[in-house]
């Protein structure tokens, strides 16, 4: 069965672009979520773009928990950082004095450089503050293209599994409908035979045939699974329609999986035979596999 543009909710993508002489990066990680939840990590100067970024993401992604990190660094690292010489000298002098006092090894340059305040970021006029909104949007679009591509690839594989589960459900429903024990006339015949034996065994003591026949008819009605099989068939058609339509169908298929399970439970509870019960239990197993897959779809 053909499926349309169906996305999973998991994926990762990144993009790099030099904007105004400054290298910008955008990393996006997506995992399952009940709705669209976007968490942003932006460098100083890009806070004003947050609303536009969220709107842009919402136009491309319908569901999932997204972590978006936009970073900024100078194209030339020498332009990005500087050493606070005064802070370095002060720390070196104190460390040297402690070395003499305690007899420990003297400090080294590579040991002092990682200390907070020694290496600092340069103030730049061409940093994040100077990034144009259209350029940031282009960077984000590039990362979103990669993310959507990854989610589509995984979504296609999941949709194929879902379609297979739907086919299996349809086959089980057909088996249940073909089971001789599930037919109303078979149930009526079996109950009539049981009533006949009951009347013969009790020799009619205190038992009214008309009353027994009425109770038997009621039991036959309660054991009739025709409606459940009809609803299961309708759900199969609905699931295939969603898969063919594509888009954000995860919630719709999850709801259908719940309905499938409801009908399977009723089928098992009303089953008049061990054979039909076995089919119902197998049906529940396939439905569980279906629901596990659809919960990963957008």
Tab-separated table of C-alpha atoms in Angstrom:
chain	number	residue	atom	x	y	z
A	1	UNK	CA	0.000	0.000	0.000
A	2	UNK	CA	1.380	3.425	-0.973
A	3	UNK	CA	1.947	5.960	1.797
A	4	UNK	CA	2.319	9.739	1.594
A	5	UNK	CA	4.683	12.193	3.324
A	6	UNK	CA	4.683	10.682	6.807
A	7	UNK	CA	7.284	11.794	9.342
A	8	UNK	CA	8.563	10.160	12.471
A	9	UNK	CA	9.232	12.424	15.439
A	10	UNK	CA	12.906	11.569	15.883
A	11	UNK	CA	15.843	12.977	13.962
A	12	UNK	CA	18.898	15.221	14.011
A	13	UNK	CA	20.277	17.784	11.592
A	14	UNK	CA	22.760	20.652	11.568
A	15	UNK	CA	23.735	23.523	9.307
A	16	UNK	CA	26.700	25.915	9.135
A	17	UNK	CA	26.830	29.274	7.446
A	18	UNK	CA	29.104	32.343	7.554
A	19	UNK	CA	27.027	35.464	8.073
A	20	UNK	CA	28.758	38.838	8.073
A	21	UNK	CA	32.181	37.247	8.550
A	22	UNK	CA	30.953	35.238	11.538
A	23	UNK	CA	30.403	31.472	11.446
A	24	UNK	CA	26.925	30.527	12.674
A	25	UNK	CA	25.787	26.995	13.449
A	26	UNK	CA	22.318	25.536	13.924
A	27	UNK	CA	21.792	22.083	15.472
A	28	UNK	CA	18.306	20.564	15.809
A	29	UNK	CA	17.459	17.403	17.707
A	30	UNK	CA	13.911	15.998	17.665
A	31	UNK	CA	12.321	13.299	19.844
A	32	UNK	CA	8.789	12.067	20.482
A	33	UNK	CA	6.280	14.456	22.057
A	34	UNK	CA	2.543	14.813	22.524
A	35	UNK	CA	2.596	18.171	20.711
A	36	UNK	CA	5.152	20.617	19.327
A	37	UNK	CA	7.533	21.769	22.063
A	38	UNK	CA	10.502	23.902	20.968
A	39	UNK	CA	13.384	24.635	23.322
A	40	UNK	CA	15.816	27.267	22.054
A	41	UNK	CA	19.399	28.015	23.014
A	42	UNK	CA	20.433	31.300	21.424
A	43	UNK	CA	23.667	33.317	21.762
A	44	UNK	CA	23.531	36.888	23.043
A	45	UNK	CA	22.178	39.181	20.375
A	46	UNK	CA	19.744	36.729	18.794
A	47	UNK	CA	17.040	36.950	21.466
A	48	UNK	CA	15.044	39.325	19.283
A	49	UNK	CA	14.688	36.567	16.659
A	50	UNK	CA	13.112	34.018	19.027
A	51	UNK	CA	9.491	34.619	18.036
A	52	UNK	CA	10.327	34.455	14.313
A	53	UNK	CA	12.321	31.246	14.838
A	54	UNK	CA	9.433	29.569	16.675
A	55	UNK	CA	6.986	30.585	13.952
A	56	UNK	CA	9.313	29.284	11.251
A	57	UNK	CA	9.700	25.929	13.021
A	58	UNK	CA	5.930	25.640	13.529
A	59	UNK	CA	5.433	26.068	9.799
A	60	UNK	CA	7.599	23.027	9.054
A	61	UNK	CA	7.100	20.707	12.035
A	62	UNK	CA	3.724	19.740	13.524
A	63	UNK	CA	4.713	17.537	16.458
A	64	UNK	CA	7.720	16.524	18.557
A	65	UNK	CA	10.064	17.846	21.239
A	66	UNK	CA	12.753	19.919	19.511
A	67	UNK	CA	16.012	21.205	20.974
A	68	UNK	CA	17.427	23.957	18.731
A	69	UNK	CA	20.856	25.389	19.421
A	70	UNK	CA	22.208	28.312	17.398
A	71	UNK	CA	25.865	29.088	17.994
A	72	UNK	CA	28.147	31.924	16.914
A	73	UNK	CA	31.910	31.911	16.543
A	74	UNK	CA	34.395	33.982	14.585
A	75	UNK	CA	35.554	32.579	11.252
A	76	UNK	CA	39.081	33.256	12.516
A	77	UNK	CA	39.481	31.910	16.084
A	78	UNK	CA	42.179	34.482	16.786
A	79	UNK	CA	39.516	37.135	16.381
A	80	UNK	CA	37.106	35.332	18.691
A	81	UNK	CA	39.125	35.205	21.920
A	82	UNK	CA	41.679	37.204	23.873
A	83	UNK	CA	43.816	36.621	26.982
A	84	UNK	CA	43.359	38.934	29.930
A	85	UNK	CA	47.064	39.513	30.602
A	86	UNK	CA	46.505	41.244	33.944
A	87	UNK	CA	44.365	38.391	35.230
A	88	UNK	CA	46.930	35.858	34.023
A	89	UNK	CA	49.838	37.661	35.735
A	90	UNK	CA	47.924	37.984	38.997
A	91	UNK	CA	47.023	34.310	39.036
A	92	UNK	CA	50.568	33.303	38.069
A	93	UNK	CA	52.098	35.416	40.866
A	94	UNK	CA	49.748	33.951	43.492
A	95	UNK	CA	50.304	30.410	42.235
A	96	UNK	CA	54.103	30.895	42.237
A	97	UNK	CA	54.052	32.223	45.793
A	98	UNK	CA	51.994	29.207	46.943
A	99	UNK	CA	54.413	26.893	45.126
A	100	UNK	CA	57.372	28.321	47.041
A	101	UNK	CA	55.451	28.214	50.324
A	102	UNK	CA	54.207	24.632	49.972
A	103	UNK	CA	57.038	23.116	47.964
A	104	UNK	CA	54.646	22.013	45.225
A	105	UNK	CA	55.397	22.226	41.505
A	106	UNK	CA	55.252	25.744	40.045
A	107	UNK	CA	52.295	26.719	37.836
A	108	UNK	CA	52.393	26.253	34.067
A	109	UNK	CA	50.866	28.347	31.326
A	110	UNK	CA	48.614	25.556	30.107
A	111	UNK	CA	47.474	25.012	33.669
A	112	UNK	CA	46.474	28.654	34.142
A	113	UNK	CA	44.813	29.348	30.778
A	114	UNK	CA	41.687	27.219	31.471
A	115	UNK	CA	40.935	29.168	34.669
A	116	UNK	CA	37.840	31.342	34.479
A	117	UNK	CA	38.508	34.924	33.446
A	118	UNK	CA	41.871	34.288	31.781
A	119	UNK	CA	40.586	33.651	28.255
A	120	UNK	CA	37.683	35.893	27.286
A	121	UNK	CA	35.502	36.343	24.220
A	122	UNK	CA	36.248	39.463	22.193
A	123	UNK	CA	33.533	42.056	21.803
A	124	UNK	CA	32.638	42.190	18.113
A	125	UNK	CA	30.525	44.507	16.086
A	126	UNK	CA	29.958	41.789	13.460
A	127	UNK	CA	28.688	39.127	15.869
A	128	UNK	CA	25.196	37.898	16.561
A	129	UNK	CA	23.931	41.447	17.026
A	130	UNK	CA	24.681	42.127	13.389
A	131	UNK	CA	23.009	38.993	12.033
A	132	UNK	CA	20.210	39.770	9.631
A	133	UNK	CA	16.865	38.053	10.324
A	134	UNK	CA	16.639	36.715	6.752
A	135	UNK	CA	20.090	35.166	7.047
A	136	UNK	CA	19.224	33.486	10.343
A	137	UNK	CA	15.996	32.219	8.746
A	138	UNK	CA	17.998	30.771	5.836
A	139	UNK	CA	20.355	29.007	8.263
A	140	UNK	CA	17.399	27.591	10.195
A	141	UNK	CA	15.678	26.489	6.974
A	142	UNK	CA	18.780	24.594	5.932
A	143	UNK	CA	18.818	22.731	9.256
A	144	UNK	CA	15.058	22.113	9.063
A	145	UNK	CA	15.465	20.684	5.564
A	146	UNK	CA	17.877	18.126	6.966
A	147	UNK	CA	15.645	17.348	9.932
A	148	UNK	CA	12.517	16.903	7.810
A	149	UNK	CA	14.472	14.669	5.432
A	150	UNK	CA	15.630	12.463	8.313
A	151	UNK	CA	12.144	12.321	9.803
A	152	UNK	CA	10.599	11.466	6.419
A	153	UNK	CA	13.053	8.622	5.848
A	154	UNK	CA	12.322	7.097	9.233
A	155	UNK	CA	8.617	7.854	8.858
A	156	UNK	CA	8.461	5.945	5.567
A	157	UNK	CA	9.940	2.868	7.227
A	158	UNK	CA	7.500	3.129	10.135
A	159	UNK	CA	4.539	3.677	7.813
A	160	UNK	CA	5.428	0.473	5.971
A	161	UNK	CA	5.365	-1.405	9.278
A	162	UNK	CA	2.030	0.178	10.190
A	163	UNK	CA	0.582	-0.794	6.802
A	164	UNK	CA	1.734	-4.361	7.406
A	165	UNK	CA	0.012	-4.426	10.793
A	166	UNK	CA	-3.202	-3.107	9.219
A	167	UNK	CA	-3.027	-5.882	6.616
A	168	UNK	CA	-2.577	-8.431	9.408
A	169	UNK	CA	-5.595	-7.043	11.262
A	170	UNK	CA	-7.703	-7.283	8.108
A	171	UNK	CA	-6.656	-10.897	7.614
A	172	UNK	CA	-7.547	-11.783	11.220
A	173	UNK	CA	-10.938	-10.088	10.901
A	174	UNK	CA	-11.583	-12.142	7.749
A	175	UNK	CA	-10.650	-15.313	9.630
A	176	UNK	CA	-12.996	-14.384	12.472
A	177	UNK	CA	-15.847	-13.691	10.060
A	178	UNK	CA	-15.256	-17.044	8.341
A	179	UNK	CA	-15.212	-18.992	11.616
A	180	UNK	CA	-18.370	-21.168	11.565
A	181	UNK	CA	-18.797	-20.726	15.314
A	182	UNK	CA	-19.132	-16.953	14.931
A	183	UNK	CA	-22.239	-17.121	12.722
A	184	UNK	CA	-25.616	-16.405	14.340
A	185	UNK	CA	-27.237	-19.497	12.806
A	186	UNK	CA	-24.474	-21.693	14.251
A	187	UNK	CA	-24.974	-20.155	17.675
A	188	UNK	CA	-28.730	-20.666	17.479
A	189	UNK	CA	-28.281	-24.305	16.476
A	190	UNK	CA	-25.856	-24.928	19.317
A	191	UNK	CA	-28.160	-23.317	21.865
A	192	UNK	CA	-31.175	-25.242	20.541
A	193	UNK	CA	-29.272	-28.476	20.977
A	194	UNK	CA	-28.318	-27.532	24.533
A	195	UNK	CA	-31.922	-26.603	25.347
A	196	UNK	CA	-33.123	-29.897	23.972
A	197	UNK	CA	-30.700	-31.819	26.175
A	198	UNK	CA	-31.662	-29.721	29.189
A	199	UNK	CA	-35.368	-30.365	28.705
A	200	UNK	CA	-34.761	-34.085	28.231
A	201	UNK	CA	-32.539	-34.360	31.305
A	202	UNK	CA	-34.961	-32.506	33.591
A	203	UNK	CA	-38.046	-34.252	32.142
A	204	UNK	CA	-39.692	-30.839	31.991
A	205	UNK	CA	-39.735	-30.350	35.770
A	206	UNK	CA	-40.389	-26.635	36.358
A	207	UNK	CA	-38.919	-25.554	33.036
A	208	UNK	CA	-40.954	-23.722	30.431
A	209	UNK	CA	-39.760	-24.304	26.857
A	210	UNK	CA	-40.959	-20.841	25.795
A	211	UNK	CA	-38.939	-19.185	28.562
A	212	UNK	CA	-35.854	-21.228	27.721
A	213	UNK	CA	-36.149	-20.334	24.054
A	214	UNK	CA	-36.424	-16.633	24.926
A	215	UNK	CA	-33.309	-16.798	27.132
A	216	UNK	CA	-31.470	-18.682	24.404
A	217	UNK	CA	-32.352	-15.998	21.868
A	218	UNK	CA	-31.036	-13.340	24.243
A	219	UNK	CA	-27.772	-15.236	24.748
A	220	UNK	CA	-27.378	-15.668	21.001
A	221	UNK	CA	-27.822	-11.931	20.486
A	222	UNK	CA	-25.223	-11.114	23.136
A	223	UNK	CA	-22.745	-13.558	21.601
A	224	UNK	CA	-23.173	-12.177	18.078
A	225	UNK	CA	-19.884	-10.518	16.987
A	226	UNK	CA	-21.119	-9.261	13.611
A	227	UNK	CA	-21.098	-5.607	14.704
A	228	UNK	CA	-17.587	-5.840	16.169
A	229	UNK	CA	-16.254	-7.378	12.960
A	230	UNK	CA	-17.970	-4.659	10.936
A	231	UNK	CA	-16.415	-1.897	13.022
A	232	UNK	CA	-12.977	-3.507	12.784
A	233	UNK	CA	-13.334	-3.577	8.996
A	234	UNK	CA	-14.313	0.104	9.005
A	235	UNK	CA	-11.269	0.951	11.163
A	236	UNK	CA	-9.001	-0.881	8.712
A	237	UNK	CA	-10.364	1.283	5.886
A	238	UNK	CA	-9.871	4.459	7.961
A	239	UNK	CA	-6.269	3.536	8.809
A	240	UNK	CA	-5.458	2.990	5.136
A	241	UNK	CA	-7.036	6.302	4.225
A	242	UNK	CA	-4.869	8.117	6.800
A	243	UNK	CA	-1.731	6.397	5.493
A	244	UNK	CA	-2.606	7.377	1.926
A	245	UNK	CA	-3.339	10.984	2.900
A	246	UNK	CA	-0.157	11.366	4.977
A	247	UNK	CA	0.863	14.437	6.931
A	248	UNK	CA	0.473	14.643	10.702
A	249	UNK	CA	-1.483	11.414	11.229
A	250	UNK	CA	0.153	10.084	14.395
A	251	UNK	CA	-2.650	11.101	16.745
A	252	UNK	CA	-5.358	9.876	14.359
A	253	UNK	CA	-3.741	6.462	14.060
A	254	UNK	CA	-3.189	6.297	17.817
A	255	UNK	CA	-6.915	6.912	18.331
A	256	UNK	CA	-7.740	4.194	15.779
A	257	UNK	CA	-5.413	1.792	17.603
A	258	UNK	CA	-7.432	2.396	20.779
A	259	UNK	CA	-10.653	1.678	18.862
A	260	UNK	CA	-9.142	-1.468	17.357
A	261	UNK	CA	-8.239	-2.638	20.844
A	262	UNK	CA	-11.716	-1.875	22.186
A	263	UNK	CA	-13.364	-4.026	19.505
A	264	UNK	CA	-10.836	-6.836	19.988
A	265	UNK	CA	-11.579	-6.893	23.726
A	266	UNK	CA	-15.315	-7.108	23.040
A	267	UNK	CA	-14.728	-9.838	20.475
A	268	UNK	CA	-12.857	-11.916	23.057
A	269	UNK	CA	-15.465	-11.342	25.769
A	270	UNK	CA	-18.367	-12.339	23.457
A	271	UNK	CA	-16.540	-15.187	21.749
A	272	UNK	CA	-18.670	-18.356	21.606
A	273	UNK	CA	-15.711	-20.619	20.806
A	274	UNK	CA	-12.071	-21.220	21.670
A	275	UNK	CA	-11.137	-20.742	18.019
A	276	UNK	CA	-12.608	-17.263	17.867
A	277	UNK	CA	-11.017	-16.405	21.214
A	278	UNK	CA	-7.621	-17.413	19.831
A	279	UNK	CA	-8.160	-15.122	16.836
A	280	UNK	CA	-9.160	-12.293	19.193
A	281	UNK	CA	-5.984	-12.721	21.272
A	282	UNK	CA	-3.818	-12.728	18.149
A	283	UNK	CA	-5.654	-9.619	17.015
A	284	UNK	CA	-4.821	-7.865	20.303
A	285	UNK	CA	-1.134	-8.732	19.867
A	286	UNK	CA	-1.009	-7.203	16.377
A	287	UNK	CA	-2.883	-4.110	17.597
A	288	UNK	CA	-0.295	-3.621	20.368
A	289	UNK	CA	2.470	-3.682	17.741
A	290	UNK	CA	0.494	-1.208	15.634
A	291	UNK	CA	0.069	1.208	18.523
A	292	UNK	CA	3.771	1.008	19.406
A	293	UNK	CA	4.673	2.172	15.900
A	294	UNK	CA	2.061	4.911	15.465
A	295	UNK	CA	3.150	6.591	18.705
A	296	UNK	CA	6.434	7.433	16.942
A	297	UNK	CA	4.706	9.178	14.033
A	298	UNK	CA	4.132	12.913	13.772
